[in-house]
Amino acid sequence: MTLKKTRKENYPEWYQCVVSEADMAENSSSPGCMVIKPWGYGIWERIRDVFDAQIKSTDHENCYFPMFIPLSFFQKEAEHVDGFAKEMAVVTHSRLSMQDGKLTPDSKLDEPLIVRPTSEAIIADSFSKWVKSYRDLPILVNQWANVVRWEMRPRLFLRTREFLWQEGHTAHSTSKEAEEETSRMLEAYRDLCENTLAMPVLTGRKPEHEKFPGAVDTYCVEAMMQDGKALQAGTSHFLGQNFAKSANISFVNKQNQQEFAYTTSWGVSTRLIGGVIMTHADDEGMVVPPKIAPYQIVIVPVIKNSADEDAVMEYINQIRQSLSCKTAFGEKIRIKLDKRDKPSVDKFWEWTRKGAPIILEIGKRDADSNNVMLKTRIKLGTPEGKQILSLSEFEAGISQKIENIQQEMLNKAKNRLLGNIKTDITTPEAFREYFAQSNEWIEDNQQGKVAFVRGKWCNDPASEEILKSMKITIRCIPFDQSGTNGICLLTGKPATMDVIYARCY
Amino acid sequence: MTLKKTRKENYPEWYQCVVSEADMAENSSSPGCMVIKPWGYGIWERIRDVFDAQIKSTDHENCYFPMFIPLSFFQKEAEHVDGFAKEMAVVTHSRLSMQDGKLTPDSKLDEPLIVRPTSEAIIADSFSKWVKSYRDLPILVNQWANVVRWEMRPRLFLRTREFLWQEGHTAHSTSKEAEEETSRMLEAYRDLCENTLAMPVLTGRKPEHEKFPGAVDTYCVEAMMQDGKALQAGTSHFLGQNFAKSANISFVNKQNQQEFAYTTSWGVSTRLIGGVIMTHADDEGMVVPPKIAPYQIVIVPVIKNSADEDAVMEYINQIRQSLSCKTAFGEKIRIKLDKRDKPSVDKFWEWTRKGAPIILEIGKRDADSNNVMLKTRIKLGTPEGKQILSLSEFEAGISQKIENIQQEMLNKAKNRLLGNIKTDITTPEAFREYFAQSNEWIEDNQQGKVAFVRGKWCNDPASEEILKSMKITIRCIPFDQSGTNGICLLTGKPATMDVIYARCY
C-alpha cells in the first residue's frame, strides 16, 4: 500500500503525500501559513525539549521579546543596501471598524510595526539597556517563538510564512568568547541533527554572498535529502560588533575603557521536521526516529469478536505494565494504546503512515499464548519487520530494540550522505556536465545521479552569476581545507578553497 | 531594606517596583509590549509545564494554528454588533522598501490580516475540515501561543499588547459533553491556581454583559489581590453551536442526521504571573511559590577571605550532593549555586527581591561546623526566617520544608480571600457607602476596608450603568445560590440571584 506518489515517481509530490497522510500539518485558510497538527507538533515538542535541555545545560536562559519591531529599527540597515526591499508582514493599523457596512482597518499607527522575521534588532536594543560593565557579560539568552517571512512559494515545514523556531542571542566582552559561542552552538546543532534527528550533516562556513546580513561569519549545518539536494538545517552567526554598534551595546571593560560588545545569534526551526521527513520517510509514509517520536510504541488491539475483548484488553494491560518501568535513551518509553472504534488494519496503516517506530498488534491468540506481535516500521515489508516474541523476550529486548532503530536510521542516512559527495570533479566542463542532470531519488546505499560536489572555488564575485544560472548553490566552506591548488569549478580561475556545491531546498 | 514604595504607600507603584526589582519583565522599545526576562519566563515555564501535563493527561493534544486571521473572518461578527470597533493589530502590507530614502510599507495585501486576539475563528475553520462524522468527535486541542490585543494602558503582565497564553479548543457531538468539558477545564484552572500558584479563587459564571462574545456561557476563576481587587485568572467558555454554525462544523450523527458540533474554548495567560505577584509579594519584593520557582533553593557562598574559598566550595558541593536525590512535590529540588563575582550580601538581597523560597548562605564557619544557614523568604525578618541547621537536620527536613512553604502561602492567601468577602450588605445605601471607600492594601489576617461583596442582583440591564458609574464589576455568579429573596444592591429591584461584586484589574 504505497503512497499515491513514490519518491521515484515524483519526489516533491511524494513529500506532500507524506505530510498529509501522516497527518502532520496542512495548509490553512490563512494564506501561506500552516496548521501544525498533533503528530507534527508532537515531533516539534520532542525536538524542542531535547534542545532546550541542551541550551540550558550550557547556561543559556529563556526569555521572551516582543514580536513587533518598530519600522525605524530597519532604517539604518536599509540605508546601507541598494534597492532594499524585504518581504515582511507590516502592521499599519490598530483597530478594525465598520465603515459603510465594510470591515476596515482603522486607527493608523504613527510608526508601522514589523512582525519579527528574526529578533537581532529588538534584542540588541534590550541588551544595550542591560549591559554597562564587563561584569554584566556574557548575556546568554534564547527564545522559542514564531517568526514571519513573506514567502511567495510556501511549502509545509520547509517554507511557510509563519514558522516556529528558537533563536539564541548572546553578548560577550571579547571577540574570542563570542566566536567560541558561535562554534559551540554550531556543534550543538550538529549533535542535535545527528544524535536526535538521525540526520547527519556537514558543517562549515557560508561564503560571503550567503551570510546573514550583518554577520561577520555565518556557520551552518547542511543535510542531504534523499534526492541529493541540500537542506540548511541550522545557522550560527558571529556578528562581531556590528549589531552592538548600531544598537549601542557598549560596556566598560576591565581596563576601564568603553568598548562595544561582541554578539552572536543562532537558530533552528520547524524546517527541521521537513528535513526529517526527506531524510527518513519512504514510499509507505513517514518514519520517525524514536528519539523524537511522540509515541515509540503504539499498541493496536485486534479484536475479531467481541467475546474476546476482555481477554485481549487484560493482556494488553499486562504488556503495558511490563513496559511501565522500561526506558530507551534514559527516558521512559512513550506508549500509545489506540482504543478507537476502527478496524485494526486501518489503525495499523494509520500508524505506519505516521511512522511510529514500533506497532504491537495484540489479539486473542497472543493473549492465549503470551506472545507479542511486533512490527518494526523501518523493516516494513521484510521478514524481520514482523516478529512474534514471547512476552519475556519482548520485555527483555524492547529498550535495546528502540535504541537500535535510532542507530540504524542514522547509519542509513550517513551512508547516503557520505556515499554521495563527489570529490573527483576538477574542471568546469565536468562540473557542468554533472549538474546538467536533474536530482532524483537516491536508493538506499546507492550512488545517485546528482548530489553534493566537494570541489574548488575561486571566491570571485563573478561566480555568483554562474551559480544562479546553473541553479546551484555553495552550501558551505568545510573547515578542513585541502589548499589552493587547482581551478575553480565555476570560473576556471585559480582556486582559493574547497566548497560544497549542491542544489538546495 | 524595603522597596522604594510599600504596598500601603502606593499599591500600583509597589507592583511596578516588585516586577522591576525581581527583574521579571520590563517595558520594551516596542510600544505596549514587554520583555519577559529569565526569572519571569522561568516562572511561566513552570506554570506551562504543570498545566501542559494536566491538559495532556485529559487527552488533549497540542497543535499550532496560524497567528494571522483573514479580515473576512470577522465580517460576520461585525455585522451583528452595532458600532463594531475592536482594537487589533492589522497587517496590511507584505513588504518594506525604500522610497525616496524613507523605509515604506509596500505590496499591499488584497485582504488585510488580523494578528490573533484569540483563535476561535481560525480554529473553527480547521475543525470544519476535520469533522465529518460523530466518529471524528470529540476534537480536543490546545495551543501555547502569543496573542495581541491593542491595550491602551499597558501594565507588565496584567495588560500588555502582546502576551503569552494557552488556548484550548474542543468540539463535541453533544451539548452535554461540551458543557462537561467546560466545567472540567474550569476545575483544572481552579486546581492550577490553588494548588500550583497558591492563589485561591472563586469560581462561577459571568453575567450576560461580561460573557465572551459568541459564548453561551462563560465560566471564570477570580482571585483576590492584596488590595481587595479582583483579578480574572482564567475563563472557560461553552460556545454552544455558535461558532460551529458560522464556520460550518457539521457532522453526521449516530442517527445519520447532519448536525452542528458543540464547541468550547478556555485560556489562561502570563497575566497569572501578575496575579501571583499581587497575591504573594511583600514590601521586600517578590515571593514565588516553590512549585513555580525556577529555583527553590539558592546557595550563596560567603567567602570572607580567599584562603577559605576551597573549603567553602567543597562543603557546598557536599550540600549539593546531599540534595541531588531529594524531591519536593514528587520532583527533583531545583537548586542554583550563585557563583558570580559579587558581595554575598548583594546576592542575598537580589534573591530576596526575586523571591527565591530558600537561600542558603554558606561560609567557612558553616563548613567547619557542618552547619547550614538557611533563610526562608516567607519568614524574612522574623526569628524563624534564619535557621542554623546541622547538615543532617537540613537533609532530613528540606523536602518537607519546601512543601510547607507552598502550603503556608496558600493558607495565608486563603485567609485573605475568605476573610474579605462581605456578605451582610442588604441595601443599595449600605452598598454605595461600602464602595465609596477606595481599595488599599489588606494586612495579613486582617479585614480590609474594601474587597469583595457577595450580595443580591436583579439581572436587569439597567444595573450595568450603575456598575459603570461606581467603577465596580460583577465578578461572577457563584454556583451555590441562596435564592431570589431580597433586593438588588444596585437597583433596589427584587433580586434574582447572588453575585460577587468587586473592583477589578
PDB file of N, CA and C in Angstrom, chain A residues 36-75:
ATOM      1  N   ILE A  36      -0.041  23.166  12.216  1.00  0.00           N
ATOM      2  CA  ILE A  36       0.769  22.019  12.630  1.00  0.00           C
ATOM      3  C   ILE A  36      -0.131  21.136  13.485  1.00  0.00           C
ATOM      4  N   LYS A  37      -0.390  19.925  13.001  1.00  0.00           N
ATOM      5  CA  LYS A  37      -1.343  19.045  13.673  1.00  0.00           C
ATOM      6  C   LYS A  37      -0.646  18.224  14.766  1.00  0.00           C
ATOM      7  N   PRO A  38      -1.414  17.536  15.617  1.00  0.00           N
ATOM      8  CA  PRO A  38      -0.804  16.926  16.814  1.00  0.00           C
ATOM      9  C   PRO A  38       0.435  16.059  16.547  1.00  0.00           C
ATOM     10  N   TRP A  39       0.420  15.257  15.487  1.00  0.00           N
ATOM     11  CA  TRP A  39       1.586  14.386  15.269  1.00  0.00           C
ATOM     12  C   TRP A  39       2.824  15.201  14.884  1.00  0.00           C
ATOM     13  N   GLY A  40       2.619  16.210  14.049  1.00  0.00           N
ATOM     14  CA  GLY A  40       3.730  17.094  13.677  1.00  0.00           C
ATOM     15  C   GLY A  40       4.191  17.925  14.865  1.00  0.00           C
ATOM     16  N   TYR A  41       3.217  18.423  15.626  1.00  0.00           N
ATOM     17  CA  TYR A  41       3.580  19.270  16.760  1.00  0.00           C
ATOM     18  C   TYR A  41       4.255  18.455  17.864  1.00  0.00           C
ATOM     19  N   GLY A  42       3.805  17.198  18.006  1.00  0.00           N
ATOM     20  CA  GLY A  42       4.424  16.302  18.994  1.00  0.00           C
ATOM     21  C   GLY A  42       5.900  16.076  18.676  1.00  0.00           C
ATOM     22  N   ILE A  43       6.215  15.952  17.388  1.00  0.00           N
ATOM     23  CA  ILE A  43       7.615  15.804  16.981  1.00  0.00           C
ATOM     24  C   ILE A  43       8.388  17.090  17.330  1.00  0.00           C
ATOM     25  N   TRP A  44       7.770  18.233  17.053  1.00  0.00           N
ATOM     26  CA  TRP A  44       8.413  19.509  17.381  1.00  0.00           C
ATOM     27  C   TRP A  44       8.640  19.637  18.899  1.00  0.00           C
ATOM     28  N   GLU A  45       7.658  19.212  19.689  1.00  0.00           N
ATOM     29  CA  GLU A  45       7.814  19.274  21.150  1.00  0.00           C
ATOM     30  C   GLU A  45       9.014  18.447  21.615  1.00  0.00           C
ATOM     31  N   ARG A  46       9.200  17.290  20.994  1.00  0.00           N
ATOM     32  CA  ARG A  46      10.337  16.453  21.365  1.00  0.00           C
ATOM     33  C   ARG A  46      11.652  17.132  20.990  1.00  0.00           C
ATOM     34  N   ILE A  47      11.716  17.684  19.779  1.00  0.00           N
ATOM     35  CA  ILE A  47      12.933  18.382  19.350  1.00  0.00           C
ATOM     36  C   ILE A  47      13.213  19.539  20.301  1.00  0.00           C
ATOM     37  N   ARG A  48      12.158  20.283  20.611  1.00  0.00           N
ATOM     38  CA  ARG A  48      12.291  21.438  21.499  1.00  0.00           C
ATOM     39  C   ARG A  48      12.803  21.025  22.882  1.00  0.00           C
ATOM     40  N   ASP A  49      12.213  19.970  23.428  1.00  0.00           N
ATOM     41  CA  ASP A  49      12.617  19.552  24.776  1.00  0.00           C
ATOM     42  C   ASP A  49      14.083  19.123  24.810  1.00  0.00           C
ATOM     43  N   VAL A  50      14.492  18.367  23.807  1.00  0.00           N
ATOM     44  CA  VAL A  50      15.882  17.910  23.761  1.00  0.00           C
ATOM     45  C   VAL A  50      16.814  19.113  23.648  1.00  0.00           C
ATOM     46  N   PHE A  51      16.498  20.017  22.725  1.00  0.00           N
ATOM     47  CA  PHE A  51      17.423  21.130  22.520  1.00  0.00           C
ATOM     48  C   PHE A  51      17.342  22.144  23.656  1.00  0.00           C
ATOM     49  N   ASP A  52      16.164  22.295  24.238  1.00  0.00           N
ATOM     50  CA  ASP A  52      16.024  23.221  25.360  1.00  0.00           C
ATOM     51  C   ASP A  52      16.913  22.786  26.527  1.00  0.00           C
ATOM     52  N   ALA A  53      16.948  21.493  26.778  1.00  0.00           N
ATOM     53  CA  ALA A  53      17.806  20.977  27.857  1.00  0.00           C
ATOM     54  C   ALA A  53      19.269  21.272  27.533  1.00  0.00           C
ATOM     55  N   GLN A  54      19.617  21.112  26.261  1.00  0.00           N
ATOM     56  CA  GLN A  54      20.979  21.377  25.804  1.00  0.00           C
ATOM     57  C   GLN A  54      21.342  22.865  26.003  1.00  0.00           C
ATOM     58  N   ILE A  55      20.414  23.734  25.612  1.00  0.00           N
ATOM     59  CA  ILE A  55      20.633  25.178  25.759  1.00  0.00           C
ATOM     60  C   ILE A  55      20.840  25.536  27.223  1.00  0.00           C
ATOM     61  N   LYS A  56      19.970  24.976  28.076  1.00  0.00           N
ATOM     62  CA  LYS A  56      20.040  25.332  29.492  1.00  0.00           C
ATOM     63  C   LYS A  56      21.288  24.767  30.150  1.00  0.00           C
ATOM     64  N   SER A  57      21.699  23.590  29.701  1.00  0.00           N
ATOM     65  CA  SER A  57      22.876  22.982  30.328  1.00  0.00           C
ATOM     66  C   SER A  57      24.139  23.758  29.981  1.00  0.00           C
ATOM     67  N   THR A  58      24.058  24.623  28.964  1.00  0.00           N
ATOM     68  CA  THR A  58      25.208  25.468  28.643  1.00  0.00           C
ATOM     69  C   THR A  58      24.958  26.906  29.115  1.00  0.00           C
ATOM     70  N   ASP A  59      24.150  27.022  30.187  1.00  0.00           N
ATOM     71  CA  ASP A  59      23.960  28.299  30.900  1.00  0.00           C
ATOM     72  C   ASP A  59      23.160  29.363  30.168  1.00  0.00           C
ATOM     73  N   HIS A  60      22.475  28.993  29.084  1.00  0.00           N
ATOM     74  CA  HIS A  60      21.589  29.961  28.456  1.00  0.00           C
ATOM     75  C   HIS A  60      20.256  29.980  29.209  1.00  0.00           C
ATOM     76  N   GLU A  61      19.606  31.143  29.189  1.00  0.00           N
ATOM     77  CA  GLU A  61      18.315  31.260  29.858  1.00  0.00           C
ATOM     78  C   GLU A  61      17.256  31.673  28.845  1.00  0.00           C
ATOM     79  N   ASN A  62      16.061  31.148  29.007  1.00  0.00           N
ATOM     80  CA  ASN A  62      14.975  31.527  28.105  1.00  0.00           C
ATOM     81  C   ASN A  62      14.341  32.847  28.525  1.00  0.00           C
ATOM     82  N   CYS A  63      13.951  33.619  27.533  1.00  0.00           N
ATOM     83  CA  CYS A  63      13.306  34.919  27.704  1.00  0.00           C
ATOM     84  C   CYS A  63      12.196  35.004  26.679  1.00  0.00           C
ATOM     85  N   TYR A  64      11.507  36.136  26.666  1.00  0.00           N
ATOM     86  CA  TYR A  64      10.584  36.377  25.564  1.00  0.00           C
ATOM     87  C   TYR A  64      10.603  37.857  25.205  1.00  0.00           C
ATOM     88  N   PHE A  65      10.848  38.135  23.925  1.00  0.00           N
ATOM     89  CA  PHE A  65      10.922  39.506  23.426  1.00  0.00           C
ATOM     90  C   PHE A  65       9.724  39.788  22.514  1.00  0.00           C
ATOM     91  N   PRO A  66       9.338  41.079  22.386  1.00  0.00           N
ATOM     92  CA  PRO A  66       8.157  41.427  21.582  1.00  0.00           C
ATOM     93  C   PRO A  66       8.298  40.987  20.125  1.00  0.00           C
ATOM     94  N   MET A  67       7.172  40.592  19.533  1.00  0.00           N
ATOM     95  CA  MET A  67       7.243  40.176  18.125  1.00  0.00           C
ATOM     96  C   MET A  67       7.095  41.357  17.178  1.00  0.00           C
ATOM     97  N   PHE A  68       6.660  42.516  17.709  1.00  0.00           N
ATOM     98  CA  PHE A  68       6.535  43.696  16.844  1.00  0.00           C
ATOM     99  C   PHE A  68       7.803  44.535  16.950  1.00  0.00           C
ATOM    100  N   ILE A  69       8.383  44.846  15.798  1.00  0.00           N
ATOM    101  CA  ILE A  69       9.604  45.649  15.779  1.00  0.00           C
ATOM    102  C   ILE A  69       9.318  46.956  15.048  1.00  0.00           C
ATOM    103  N   PRO A  70       9.559  48.098  15.708  1.00  0.00           N
ATOM    104  CA  PRO A  70       9.285  49.379  15.056  1.00  0.00           C
ATOM    105  C   PRO A  70      10.054  49.484  13.732  1.00  0.00           C
ATOM    106  N   LEU A  71       9.396  50.023  12.728  1.00  0.00           N
ATOM    107  CA  LEU A  71       9.996  50.156  11.398  1.00  0.00           C
ATOM    108  C   LEU A  71      11.354  50.844  11.424  1.00  0.00           C
ATOM    109  N   SER A  72      11.487  51.839  12.285  1.00  0.00           N
ATOM    110  CA  SER A  72      12.733  52.616  12.331  1.00  0.00           C
ATOM    111  C   SER A  72      13.951  51.736  12.639  1.00  0.00           C
ATOM    112  N   PHE A  73      13.725  50.586  13.280  1.00  0.00           N
ATOM    113  CA  PHE A  73      14.837  49.676  13.574  1.00  0.00           C
ATOM    114  C   PHE A  73      15.475  49.129  12.298  1.00  0.00           C
ATOM    115  N   PHE A  74      14.754  49.203  11.178  1.00  0.00           N
ATOM    116  CA  PHE A  74      15.272  48.682   9.915  1.00  0.00           C
ATOM    117  C   PHE A  74      15.859  49.787   9.033  1.00  0.00           C
ATOM    118  N   GLN A  75      15.619  51.041   9.440  1.00  0.00           N
ATOM    119  CA  GLN A  75      16.009  52.168   8.600  1.00  0.00           C
ATOM    120  C   GLN A  75      17.513  52.167   8.311  1.00  0.00           C
TER     121      GLN A  75
END
